Short mmCIF file of C-alpha atoms and ligand atoms in Angstrom, two decimals:
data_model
loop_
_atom_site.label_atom_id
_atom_site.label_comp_id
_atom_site.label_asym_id
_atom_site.label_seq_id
_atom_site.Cartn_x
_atom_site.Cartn_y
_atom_site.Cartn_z
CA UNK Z 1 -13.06 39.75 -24.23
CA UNK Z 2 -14.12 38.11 -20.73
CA UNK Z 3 -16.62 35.87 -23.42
CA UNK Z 4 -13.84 35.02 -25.76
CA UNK Z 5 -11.62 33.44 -23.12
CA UNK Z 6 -14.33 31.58 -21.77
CA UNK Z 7 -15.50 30.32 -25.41
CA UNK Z 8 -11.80 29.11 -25.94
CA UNK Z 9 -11.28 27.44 -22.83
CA UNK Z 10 -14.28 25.39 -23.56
CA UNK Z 11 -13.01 24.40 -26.82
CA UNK Z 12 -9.77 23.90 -25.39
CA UNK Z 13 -11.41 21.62 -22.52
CA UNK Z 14 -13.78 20.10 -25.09
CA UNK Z 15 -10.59 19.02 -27.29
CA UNK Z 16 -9.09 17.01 -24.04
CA UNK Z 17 -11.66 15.45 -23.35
CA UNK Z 18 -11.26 11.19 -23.57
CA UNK Z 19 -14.24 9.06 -21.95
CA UNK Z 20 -17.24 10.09 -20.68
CA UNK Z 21 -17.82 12.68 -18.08
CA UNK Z 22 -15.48 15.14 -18.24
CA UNK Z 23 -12.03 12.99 -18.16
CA UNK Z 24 -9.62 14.43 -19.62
CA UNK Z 25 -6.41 13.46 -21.79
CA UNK Z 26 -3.35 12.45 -19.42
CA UNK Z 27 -1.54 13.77 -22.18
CA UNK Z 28 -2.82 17.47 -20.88
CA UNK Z 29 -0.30 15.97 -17.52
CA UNK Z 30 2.39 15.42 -19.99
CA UNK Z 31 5.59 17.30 -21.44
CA UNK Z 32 7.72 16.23 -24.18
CA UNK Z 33 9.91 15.29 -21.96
CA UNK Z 34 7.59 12.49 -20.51
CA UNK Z 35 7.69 14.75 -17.08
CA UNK Z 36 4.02 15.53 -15.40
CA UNK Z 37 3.32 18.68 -15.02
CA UNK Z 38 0.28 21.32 -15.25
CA UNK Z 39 0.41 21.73 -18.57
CA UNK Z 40 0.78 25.24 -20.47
CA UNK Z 41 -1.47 24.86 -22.54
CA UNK Z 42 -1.88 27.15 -26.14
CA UNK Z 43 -2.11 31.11 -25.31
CA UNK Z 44 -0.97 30.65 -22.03
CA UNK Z 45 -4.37 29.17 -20.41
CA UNK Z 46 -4.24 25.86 -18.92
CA UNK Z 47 -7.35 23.75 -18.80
CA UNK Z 48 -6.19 22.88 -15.34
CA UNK Z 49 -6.21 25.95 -13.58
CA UNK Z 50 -8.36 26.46 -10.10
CA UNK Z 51 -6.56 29.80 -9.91
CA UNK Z 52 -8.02 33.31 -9.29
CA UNK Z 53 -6.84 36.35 -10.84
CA UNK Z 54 -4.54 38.29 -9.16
CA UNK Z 55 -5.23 41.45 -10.73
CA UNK Z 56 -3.29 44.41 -9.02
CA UNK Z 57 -3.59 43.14 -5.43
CA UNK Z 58 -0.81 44.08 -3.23
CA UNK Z 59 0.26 40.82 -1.02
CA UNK Z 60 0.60 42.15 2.44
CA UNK Z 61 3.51 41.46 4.80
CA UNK Z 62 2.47 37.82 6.81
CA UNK Z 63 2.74 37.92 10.49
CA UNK Z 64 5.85 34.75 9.98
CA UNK Z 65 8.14 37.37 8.33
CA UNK Z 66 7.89 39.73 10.91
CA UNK Z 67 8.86 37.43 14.21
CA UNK Z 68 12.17 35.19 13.92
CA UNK Z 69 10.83 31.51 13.76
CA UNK Z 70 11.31 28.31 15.79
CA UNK Z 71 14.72 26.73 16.88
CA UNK Z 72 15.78 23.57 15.38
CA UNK Z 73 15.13 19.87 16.69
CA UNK Z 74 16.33 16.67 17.26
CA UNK Z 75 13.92 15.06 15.52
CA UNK Z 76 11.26 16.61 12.95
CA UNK Z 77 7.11 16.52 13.21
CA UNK Z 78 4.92 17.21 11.20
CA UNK Z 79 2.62 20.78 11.11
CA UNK Z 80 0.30 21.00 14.29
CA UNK Z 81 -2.15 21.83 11.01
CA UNK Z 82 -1.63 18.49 9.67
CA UNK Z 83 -2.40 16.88 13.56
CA UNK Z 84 -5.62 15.50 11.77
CA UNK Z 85 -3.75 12.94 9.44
CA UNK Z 86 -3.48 10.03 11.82
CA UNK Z 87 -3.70 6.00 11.16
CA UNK Z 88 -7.18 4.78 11.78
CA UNK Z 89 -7.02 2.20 14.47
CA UNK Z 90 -9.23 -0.89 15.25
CA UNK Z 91 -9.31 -2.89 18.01
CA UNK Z 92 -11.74 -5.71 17.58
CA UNK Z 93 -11.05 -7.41 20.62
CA UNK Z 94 -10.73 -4.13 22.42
CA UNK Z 95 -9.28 -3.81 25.93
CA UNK Z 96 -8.79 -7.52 25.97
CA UNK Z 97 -6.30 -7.42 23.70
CA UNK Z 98 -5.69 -4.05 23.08
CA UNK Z 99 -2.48 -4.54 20.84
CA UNK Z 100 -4.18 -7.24 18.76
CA UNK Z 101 -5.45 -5.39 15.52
CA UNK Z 102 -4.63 -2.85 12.79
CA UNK Z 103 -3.68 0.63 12.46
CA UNK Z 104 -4.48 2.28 8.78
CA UNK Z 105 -2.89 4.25 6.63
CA UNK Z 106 -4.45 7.49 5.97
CA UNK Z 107 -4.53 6.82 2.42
CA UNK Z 108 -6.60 10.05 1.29
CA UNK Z 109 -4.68 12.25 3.14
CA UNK Z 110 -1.13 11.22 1.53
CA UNK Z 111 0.34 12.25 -1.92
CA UNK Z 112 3.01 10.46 -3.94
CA UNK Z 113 3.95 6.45 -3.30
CA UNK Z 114 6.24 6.42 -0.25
CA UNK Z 115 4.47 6.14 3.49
CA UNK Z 116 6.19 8.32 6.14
CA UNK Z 117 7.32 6.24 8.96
CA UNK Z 118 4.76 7.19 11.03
CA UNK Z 119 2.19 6.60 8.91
CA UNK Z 120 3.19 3.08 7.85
CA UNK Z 121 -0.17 0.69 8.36
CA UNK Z 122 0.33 -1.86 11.53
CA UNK Z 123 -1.21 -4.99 11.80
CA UNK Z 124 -0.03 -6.96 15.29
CA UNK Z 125 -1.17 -10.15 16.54
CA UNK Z 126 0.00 -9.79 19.94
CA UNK Z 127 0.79 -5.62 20.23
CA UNK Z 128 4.68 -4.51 19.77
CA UNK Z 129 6.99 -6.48 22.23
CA UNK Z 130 9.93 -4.01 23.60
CA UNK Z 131 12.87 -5.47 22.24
CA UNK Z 132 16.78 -4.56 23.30
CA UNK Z 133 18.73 -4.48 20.45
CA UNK Z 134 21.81 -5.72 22.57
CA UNK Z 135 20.50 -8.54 24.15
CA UNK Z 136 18.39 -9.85 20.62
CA UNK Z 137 19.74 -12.33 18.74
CA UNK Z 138 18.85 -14.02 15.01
CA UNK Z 139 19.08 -18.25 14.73
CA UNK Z 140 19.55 -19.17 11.60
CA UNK Z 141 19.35 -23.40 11.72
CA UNK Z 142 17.59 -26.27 10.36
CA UNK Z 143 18.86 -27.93 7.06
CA UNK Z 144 22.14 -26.63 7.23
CA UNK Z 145 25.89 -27.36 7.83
CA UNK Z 146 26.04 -24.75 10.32
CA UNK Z 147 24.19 -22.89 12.89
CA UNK Z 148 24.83 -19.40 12.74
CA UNK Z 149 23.81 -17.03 15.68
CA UNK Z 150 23.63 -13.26 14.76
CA UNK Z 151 23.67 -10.52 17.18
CA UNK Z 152 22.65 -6.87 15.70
CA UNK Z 153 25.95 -5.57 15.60
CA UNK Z 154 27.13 -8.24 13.88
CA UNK Z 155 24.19 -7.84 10.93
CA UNK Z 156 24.75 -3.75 11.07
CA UNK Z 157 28.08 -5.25 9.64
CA UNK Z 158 27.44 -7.03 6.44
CA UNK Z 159 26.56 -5.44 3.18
CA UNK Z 160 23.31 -4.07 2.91
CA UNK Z 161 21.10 -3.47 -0.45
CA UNK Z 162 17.41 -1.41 -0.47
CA UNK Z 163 14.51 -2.84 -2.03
CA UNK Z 164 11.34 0.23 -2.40
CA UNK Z 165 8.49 -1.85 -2.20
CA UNK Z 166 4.68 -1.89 -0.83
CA UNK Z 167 3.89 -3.95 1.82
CA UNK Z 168 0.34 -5.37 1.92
CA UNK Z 169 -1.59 -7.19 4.85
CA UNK Z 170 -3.86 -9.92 2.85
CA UNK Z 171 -6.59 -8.72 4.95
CA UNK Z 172 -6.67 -5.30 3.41
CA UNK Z 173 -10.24 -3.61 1.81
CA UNK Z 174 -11.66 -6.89 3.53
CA UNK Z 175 -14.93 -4.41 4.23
CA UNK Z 176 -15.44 -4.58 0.69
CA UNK Z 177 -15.72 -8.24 1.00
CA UNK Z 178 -19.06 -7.37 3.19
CA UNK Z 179 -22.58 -7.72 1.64
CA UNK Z 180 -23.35 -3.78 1.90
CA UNK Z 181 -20.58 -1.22 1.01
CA UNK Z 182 -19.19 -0.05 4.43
CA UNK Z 183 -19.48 3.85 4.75
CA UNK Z 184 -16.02 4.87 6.15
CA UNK Z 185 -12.63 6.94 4.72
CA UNK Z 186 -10.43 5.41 1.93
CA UNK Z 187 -7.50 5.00 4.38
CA UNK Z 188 -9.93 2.58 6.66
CA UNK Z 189 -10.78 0.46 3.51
CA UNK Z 190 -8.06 0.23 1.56
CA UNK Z 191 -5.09 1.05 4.31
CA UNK Z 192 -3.36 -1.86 5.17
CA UNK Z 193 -0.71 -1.04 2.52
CA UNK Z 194 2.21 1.07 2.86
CA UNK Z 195 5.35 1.95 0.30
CA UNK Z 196 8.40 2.10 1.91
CA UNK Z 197 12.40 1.68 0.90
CA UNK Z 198 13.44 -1.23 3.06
CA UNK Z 199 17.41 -1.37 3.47
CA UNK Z 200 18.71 -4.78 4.83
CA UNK Z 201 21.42 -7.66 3.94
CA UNK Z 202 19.49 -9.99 0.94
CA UNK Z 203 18.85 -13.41 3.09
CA UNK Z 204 20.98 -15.37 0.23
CA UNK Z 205 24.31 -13.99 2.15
CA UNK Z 206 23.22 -14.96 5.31
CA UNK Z 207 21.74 -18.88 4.28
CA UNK Z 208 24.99 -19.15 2.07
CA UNK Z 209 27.65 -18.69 4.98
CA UNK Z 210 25.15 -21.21 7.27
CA UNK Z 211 25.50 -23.43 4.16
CA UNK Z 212 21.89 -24.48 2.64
CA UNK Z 213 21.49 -28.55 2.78
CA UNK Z 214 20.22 -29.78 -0.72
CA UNK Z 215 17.05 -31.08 1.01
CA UNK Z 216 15.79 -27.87 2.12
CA UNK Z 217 13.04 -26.11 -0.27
CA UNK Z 218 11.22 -24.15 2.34
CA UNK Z 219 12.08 -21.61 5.51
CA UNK Z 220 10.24 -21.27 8.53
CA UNK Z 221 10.29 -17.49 9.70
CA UNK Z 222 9.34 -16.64 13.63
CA UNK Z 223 9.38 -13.61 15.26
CA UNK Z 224 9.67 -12.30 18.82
CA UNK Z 225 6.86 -11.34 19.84
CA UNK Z 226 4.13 -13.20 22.36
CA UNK Z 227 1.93 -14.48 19.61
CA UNK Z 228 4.99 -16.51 18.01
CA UNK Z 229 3.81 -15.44 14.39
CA UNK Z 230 5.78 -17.66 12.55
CA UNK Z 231 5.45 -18.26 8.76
CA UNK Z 232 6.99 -20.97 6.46
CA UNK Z 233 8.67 -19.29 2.70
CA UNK Z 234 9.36 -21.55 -0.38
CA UNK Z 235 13.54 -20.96 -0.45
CA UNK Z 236 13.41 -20.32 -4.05
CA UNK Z 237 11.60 -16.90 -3.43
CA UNK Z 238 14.01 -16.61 -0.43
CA UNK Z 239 16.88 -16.74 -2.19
CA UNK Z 240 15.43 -14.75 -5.06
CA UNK Z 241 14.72 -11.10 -3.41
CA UNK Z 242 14.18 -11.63 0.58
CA UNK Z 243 15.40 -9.33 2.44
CA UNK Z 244 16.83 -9.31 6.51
CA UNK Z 245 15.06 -5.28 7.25
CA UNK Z 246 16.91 -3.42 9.30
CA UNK Z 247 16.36 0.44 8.34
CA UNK Z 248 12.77 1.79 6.53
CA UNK Z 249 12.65 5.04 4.27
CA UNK Z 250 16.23 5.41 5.76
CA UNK Z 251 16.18 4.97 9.92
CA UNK Z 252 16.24 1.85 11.82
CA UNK Z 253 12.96 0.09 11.69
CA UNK Z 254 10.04 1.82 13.95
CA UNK Z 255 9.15 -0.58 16.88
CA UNK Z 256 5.80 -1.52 14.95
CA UNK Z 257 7.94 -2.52 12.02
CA UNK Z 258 9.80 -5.14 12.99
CA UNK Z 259 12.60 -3.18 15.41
CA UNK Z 260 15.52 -4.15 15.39
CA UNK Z 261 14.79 -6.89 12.29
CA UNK Z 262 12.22 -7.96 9.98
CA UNK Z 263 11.83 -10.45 6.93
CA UNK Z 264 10.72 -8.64 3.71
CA UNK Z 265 9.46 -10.51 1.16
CA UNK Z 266 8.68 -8.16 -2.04
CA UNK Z 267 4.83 -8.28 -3.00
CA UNK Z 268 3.95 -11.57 -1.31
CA UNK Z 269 1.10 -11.22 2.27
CA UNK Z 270 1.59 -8.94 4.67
CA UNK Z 271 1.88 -11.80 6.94
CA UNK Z 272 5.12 -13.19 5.43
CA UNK Z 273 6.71 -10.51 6.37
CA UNK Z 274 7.79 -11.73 9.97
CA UNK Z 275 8.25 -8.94 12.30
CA UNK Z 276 10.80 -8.80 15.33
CA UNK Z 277 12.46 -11.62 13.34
CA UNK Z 278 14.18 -14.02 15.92
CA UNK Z 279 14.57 -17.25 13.92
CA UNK Z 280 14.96 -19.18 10.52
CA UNK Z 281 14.79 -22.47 10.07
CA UNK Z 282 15.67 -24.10 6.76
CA UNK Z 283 12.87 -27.27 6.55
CA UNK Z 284 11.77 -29.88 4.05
CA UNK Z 285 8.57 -28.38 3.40
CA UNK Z 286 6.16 -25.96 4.95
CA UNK Z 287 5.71 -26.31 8.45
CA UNK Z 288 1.89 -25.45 8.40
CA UNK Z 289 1.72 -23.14 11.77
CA UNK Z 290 -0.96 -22.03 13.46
CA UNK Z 291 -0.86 -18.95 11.15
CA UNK Z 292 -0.95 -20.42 7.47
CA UNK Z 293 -3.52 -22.89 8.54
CA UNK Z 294 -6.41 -21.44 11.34
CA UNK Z 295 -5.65 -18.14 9.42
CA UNK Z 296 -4.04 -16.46 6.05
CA UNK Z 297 -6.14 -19.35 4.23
CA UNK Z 298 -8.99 -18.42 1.63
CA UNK Z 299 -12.47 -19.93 1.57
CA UNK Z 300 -14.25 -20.78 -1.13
CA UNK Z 301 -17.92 -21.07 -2.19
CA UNK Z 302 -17.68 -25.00 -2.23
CA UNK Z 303 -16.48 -25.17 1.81
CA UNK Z 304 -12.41 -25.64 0.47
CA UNK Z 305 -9.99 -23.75 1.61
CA UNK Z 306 -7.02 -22.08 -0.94
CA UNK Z 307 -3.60 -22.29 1.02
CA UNK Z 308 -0.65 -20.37 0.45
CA UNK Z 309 -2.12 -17.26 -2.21
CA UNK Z 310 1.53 -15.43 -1.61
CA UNK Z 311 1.58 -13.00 -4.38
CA UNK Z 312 -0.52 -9.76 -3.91
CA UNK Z 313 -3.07 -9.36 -6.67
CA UNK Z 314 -3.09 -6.30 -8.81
CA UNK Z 315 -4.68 -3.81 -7.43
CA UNK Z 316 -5.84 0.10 -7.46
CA UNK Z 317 -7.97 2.31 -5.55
CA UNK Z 318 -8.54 6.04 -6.22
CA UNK Z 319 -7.76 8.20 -3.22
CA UNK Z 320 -8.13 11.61 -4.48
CA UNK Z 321 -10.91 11.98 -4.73
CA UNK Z 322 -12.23 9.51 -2.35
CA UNK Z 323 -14.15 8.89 0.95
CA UNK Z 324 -12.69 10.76 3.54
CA UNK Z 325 -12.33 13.83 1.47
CA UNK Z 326 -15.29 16.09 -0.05
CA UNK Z 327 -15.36 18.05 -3.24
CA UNK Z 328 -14.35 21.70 -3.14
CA UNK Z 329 -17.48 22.59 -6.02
CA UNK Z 330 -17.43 22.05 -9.69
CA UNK Z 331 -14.69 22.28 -11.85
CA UNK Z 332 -11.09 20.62 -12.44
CA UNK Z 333 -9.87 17.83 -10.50
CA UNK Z 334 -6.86 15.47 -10.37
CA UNK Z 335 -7.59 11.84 -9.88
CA UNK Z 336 -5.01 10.52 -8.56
CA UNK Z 337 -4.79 7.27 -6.50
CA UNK Z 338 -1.94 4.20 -6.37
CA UNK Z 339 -1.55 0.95 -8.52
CA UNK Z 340 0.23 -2.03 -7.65
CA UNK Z 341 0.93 -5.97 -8.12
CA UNK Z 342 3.16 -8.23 -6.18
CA UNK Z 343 3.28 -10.66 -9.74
CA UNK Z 344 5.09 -7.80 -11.59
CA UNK Z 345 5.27 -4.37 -12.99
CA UNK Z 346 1.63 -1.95 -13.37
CA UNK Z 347 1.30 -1.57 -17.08
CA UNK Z 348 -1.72 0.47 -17.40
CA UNK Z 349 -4.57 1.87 -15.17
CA UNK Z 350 -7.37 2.65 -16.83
CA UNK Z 351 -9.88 5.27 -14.92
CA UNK Z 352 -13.49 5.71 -15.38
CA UNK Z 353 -16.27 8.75 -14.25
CA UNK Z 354 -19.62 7.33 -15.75
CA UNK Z 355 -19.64 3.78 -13.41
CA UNK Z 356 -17.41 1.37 -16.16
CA UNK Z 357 -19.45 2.89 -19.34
CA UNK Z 358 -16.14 4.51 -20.60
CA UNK Z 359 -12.41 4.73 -19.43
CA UNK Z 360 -9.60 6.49 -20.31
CA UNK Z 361 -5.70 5.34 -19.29
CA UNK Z 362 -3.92 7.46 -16.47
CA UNK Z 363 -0.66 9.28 -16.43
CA UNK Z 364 1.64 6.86 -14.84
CA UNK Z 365 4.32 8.63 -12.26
CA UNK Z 366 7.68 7.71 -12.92
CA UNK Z 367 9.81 5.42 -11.73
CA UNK Z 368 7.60 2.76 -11.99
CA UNK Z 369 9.09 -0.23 -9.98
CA UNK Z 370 8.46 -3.74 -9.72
CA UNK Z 371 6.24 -4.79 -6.62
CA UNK Z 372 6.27 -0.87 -5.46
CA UNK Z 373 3.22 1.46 -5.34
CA UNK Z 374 2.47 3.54 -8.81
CA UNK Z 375 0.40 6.48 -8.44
CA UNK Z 376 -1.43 7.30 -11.74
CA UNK Z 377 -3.42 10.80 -12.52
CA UNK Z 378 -6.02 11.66 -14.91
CA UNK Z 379 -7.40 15.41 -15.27
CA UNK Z 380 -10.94 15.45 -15.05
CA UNK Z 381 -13.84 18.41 -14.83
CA UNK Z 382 -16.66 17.43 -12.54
CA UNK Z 383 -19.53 19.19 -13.75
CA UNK Z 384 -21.61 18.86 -10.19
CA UNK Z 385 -23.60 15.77 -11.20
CA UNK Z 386 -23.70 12.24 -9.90
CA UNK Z 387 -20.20 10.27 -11.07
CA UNK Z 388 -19.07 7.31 -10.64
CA UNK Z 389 -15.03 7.34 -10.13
CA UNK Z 390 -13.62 3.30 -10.90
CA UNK Z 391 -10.14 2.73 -11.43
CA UNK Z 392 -8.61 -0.68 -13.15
CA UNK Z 393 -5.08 -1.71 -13.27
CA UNK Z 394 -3.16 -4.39 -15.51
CA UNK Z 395 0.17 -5.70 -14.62
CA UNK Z 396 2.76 -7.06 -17.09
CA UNK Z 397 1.74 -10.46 -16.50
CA UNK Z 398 -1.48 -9.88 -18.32
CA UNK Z 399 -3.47 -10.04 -14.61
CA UNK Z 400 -6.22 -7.49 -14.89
CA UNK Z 401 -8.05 -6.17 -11.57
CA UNK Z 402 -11.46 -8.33 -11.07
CA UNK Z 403 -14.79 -6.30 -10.64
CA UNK Z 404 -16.49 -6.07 -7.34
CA UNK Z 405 -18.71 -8.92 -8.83
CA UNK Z 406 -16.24 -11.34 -10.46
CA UNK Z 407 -13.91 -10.58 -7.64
CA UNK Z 408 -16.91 -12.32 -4.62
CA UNK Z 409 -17.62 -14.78 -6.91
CA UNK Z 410 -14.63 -16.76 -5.90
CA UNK Z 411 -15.05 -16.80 -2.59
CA UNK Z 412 -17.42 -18.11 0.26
CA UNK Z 413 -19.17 -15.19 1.62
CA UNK Z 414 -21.50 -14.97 5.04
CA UNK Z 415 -19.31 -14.31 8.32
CA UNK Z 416 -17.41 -16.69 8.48
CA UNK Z 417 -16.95 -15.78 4.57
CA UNK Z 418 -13.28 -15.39 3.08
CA UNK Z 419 -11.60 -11.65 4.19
CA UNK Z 420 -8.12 -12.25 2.04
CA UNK Z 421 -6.94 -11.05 -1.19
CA UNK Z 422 -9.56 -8.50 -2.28
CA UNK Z 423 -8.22 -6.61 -4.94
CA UNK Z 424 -11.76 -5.85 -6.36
CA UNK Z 425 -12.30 -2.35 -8.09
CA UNK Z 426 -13.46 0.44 -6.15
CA UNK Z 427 -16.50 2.59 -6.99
CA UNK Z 428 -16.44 5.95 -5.34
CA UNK Z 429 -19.88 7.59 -5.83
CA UNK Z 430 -20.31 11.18 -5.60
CA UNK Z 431 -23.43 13.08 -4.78
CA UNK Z 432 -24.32 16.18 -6.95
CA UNK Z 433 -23.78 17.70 -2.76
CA UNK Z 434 -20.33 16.64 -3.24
CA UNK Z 435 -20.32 13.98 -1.03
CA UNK Z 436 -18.40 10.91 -1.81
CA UNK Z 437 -19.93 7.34 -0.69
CA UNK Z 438 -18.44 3.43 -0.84
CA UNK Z 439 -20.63 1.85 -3.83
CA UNK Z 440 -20.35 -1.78 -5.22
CA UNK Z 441 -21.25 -1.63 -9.33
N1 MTE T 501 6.09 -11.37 14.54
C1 MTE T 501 5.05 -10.85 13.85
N2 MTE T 501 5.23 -10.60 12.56
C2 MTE T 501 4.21 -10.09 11.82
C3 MTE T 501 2.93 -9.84 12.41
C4 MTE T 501 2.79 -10.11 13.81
O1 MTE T 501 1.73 -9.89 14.41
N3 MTE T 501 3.87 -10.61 14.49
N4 MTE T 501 1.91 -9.39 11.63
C5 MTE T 501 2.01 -9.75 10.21
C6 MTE T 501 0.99 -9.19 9.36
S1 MTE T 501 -0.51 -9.99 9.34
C7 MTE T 501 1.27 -8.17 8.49
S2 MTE T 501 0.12 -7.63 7.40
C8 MTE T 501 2.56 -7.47 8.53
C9 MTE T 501 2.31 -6.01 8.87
O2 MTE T 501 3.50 -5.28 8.92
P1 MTE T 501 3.50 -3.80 9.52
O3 MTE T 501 2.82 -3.86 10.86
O4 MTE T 501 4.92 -3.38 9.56
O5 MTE T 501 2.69 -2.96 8.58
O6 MTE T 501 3.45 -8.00 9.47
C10 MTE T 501 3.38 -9.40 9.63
N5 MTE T 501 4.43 -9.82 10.51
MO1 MO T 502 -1.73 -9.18 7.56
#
């Protein structure tokens, strides 16, 4: 009997199976209904399972239903378990500048496509200024027939709209534009990205009451804080889908975000996205500050620098499994990880276990949404030998994620190389110990 189950779950495994080693259908994530689920598969026996057999065992009373629990609180953490999920920080001017830097989000540690609050990747130029929401004030002048002054009251009064969308600093996986593969977690790689619903008034309302001159094409965008990051936005996006933040995944924004206003601009840099928001100017052309010229510029090979890359390239990285984590033995995994582009929509991610010799296309988790994270799944049985996990997305503009190699080739390398826009693929290797390493293939 014990024999005849396992002969038909091999035939049932051997029947999913897609590309080479081990990965699996997505349809075997798939109901009729389109939903994702573990799928019942025929006779009752899922190729999916990691589940032991109950048998008779009696579950015993737990200690938590014998003591009353906890009081409420004004405001929710998470389990003292989870204490180890925390942003990785880096400070690379250290105590000099100890608020100049990033923060990352703990990408392998987090499931589905929205970033709690606290988790949400920071990247500050001059730390997080302490800003009274009574005393701050928005300018918004320039090219326009009026000057409008905005207090936050006043904003928390218009109409407001959400946009869910990631937010991605242009400096993010820049380890991976490094000669050698850097040894570290996912999240510390590939963590300056977040996915958030931003609520806010669009910025269209706000130019159209100051009254947009026909001469202006371009904003300038400065924030509050003491490094003046100020950034200059063709008006035509602007007007398009910008948004005046004011509340992320539903409260006010968190002082790293922006509090009490940011500028969101849907897929384009991280650094567009002017935090602490104090100021718009409606200009001619770009202004060129000091931070889309000695920075947020890419180099090439031939000494020239690219200006002004604002959309986000498509992009995908595998976080479970990936570096940070380690696997639990052979047997069935879900590889799961997040897709996105800031030109479009993902179509398709495409996920490989034998280095790039053979892929299969991931489950894609609905809703998928414009310039938002997509987090795709693919079934796969490890069977305890050396794999190479690669995921590769396309977007509905046809853009298809570069290779490590095709990616570097565009850019200067050395240290004073380019750090911007890698969207390469990732290659997670892992050992036959079940270790998982940072390759380049
Ligand atoms: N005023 C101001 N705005 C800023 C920055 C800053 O340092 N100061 N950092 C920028 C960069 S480089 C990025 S990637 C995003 C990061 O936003 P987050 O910290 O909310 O993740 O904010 C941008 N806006
Ligand atoms: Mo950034």
């Amino acid at each position: 009997m014990r024999n005849g189950i396992a002969k038909r779950q091999e035939a049932l495994d051997q029947a999913d199976l897609v590309a080479g080693n081990g990965l699996m259908s997505r349809r075997a994530l798939l109901t009729a209904g389109g939903r994702m689920t573990v799928a019942a598969a025929a006779g009752g026996m899922s190729a999916l399972a990691v589940s032991r057999s109950a048998a008779a065992e009696a579950l015993s009373v737990p200690p938590s239903m014998t003591v009353p629990g906890a009081p409420m609180s004004g405001y929710g953490q998470p389990s003292p378990y989870e204490e180890a999920v925390q942003r990785g920080v880096l400070k690379p001017y250290g105590d000099l500048a100890p608020g100049t830097g990033v923060s990352m989000t703990p990408l392998q540690h987090l499931a589905g496509t929205i970033t709690p609050n606290g988790l949400h990747f920071e990247r500050h130029h001059n730390g997080v200024p302490s800003i009274d929401p009574e005393t701050h004030k928005l300018l918004v002048h320039g090219l326009v027939k009026q000057n409008l002054i905005f207090t936050v009251n006043d904003l928390l009064r218009y109409p407001m709209t959400s946009r869910t969308c990631f937010l991605e600093c242009s400096g993010n996986s820049f380890f991976n534009s490094f000669p050698k593969p850097m040894q570290m977690p996912c999240g510390m790689i590939h963590g300056l990205i977040s996915g958030t619903e931003w609520t806010g008034i669009p910025l269209a309302t706000l130019l159209d009451e100051a009254g947009v001159d026909p001469k202006g094409k371009w904003i300038l965008a400065e924030g509050a804080d003491s490094a003046g990051m100020s950034r200059s936005v063709p008006l035509d996006k602007v007007l398009d889908d910008c948004l005046l933040a004011l509340y992320q995944n539903g409260e006010r924004l968190r002082p790293e975000q922006g509090y009490p206003m940011r500028l969101l601009v849907p897929g384009w840099e991280g650094n567009m996205n002017v935090k602490w928001l104090h100021r718009i100017k409606v200009t001619e052309g770009p202004t060129e500050t000091k931070d889309e010229t000695s920075k947020y510029t890419d180099l090439q090979p031939d000494g020239i620098a690219r200006q002004f890359t604002f959309p986000m390239g498509v992009k995908s990285v595998i976080t479970h499994p990936s570096a940070g984590l380690a696997m639990q033995g052979p047997g069935f995994y879900e590889v799961s990880g997040l897709a996105w582009s800031g030109h479009g929509t993902i179509a398709k991610v495409e996920v490989s276990a034998d280095g790039g010799n053979s892929w299969a296309e991931a489950a894609l988790q609905e809703p998928v949404m414009s310039m938002m994270l997509v987090r795709f799944r693919l079934p796969w049985r490890w069977d305890g030998s050396l794999s190479r996990l690669m995921s590769r997305a396309v977007d509905d503009q046809g853009n298809v994620q570069p290779s490590h190699e095709a990616w570097a080739k565009q850019y200067a390398t050395g240290p004073a190389g380019n750090l911007y826009h890698c969207n390469a693929v990732q290659t997670w290797e892992i050992t036959a110990e079940g270790e998982i390493a940072n390759v380049y293939v």
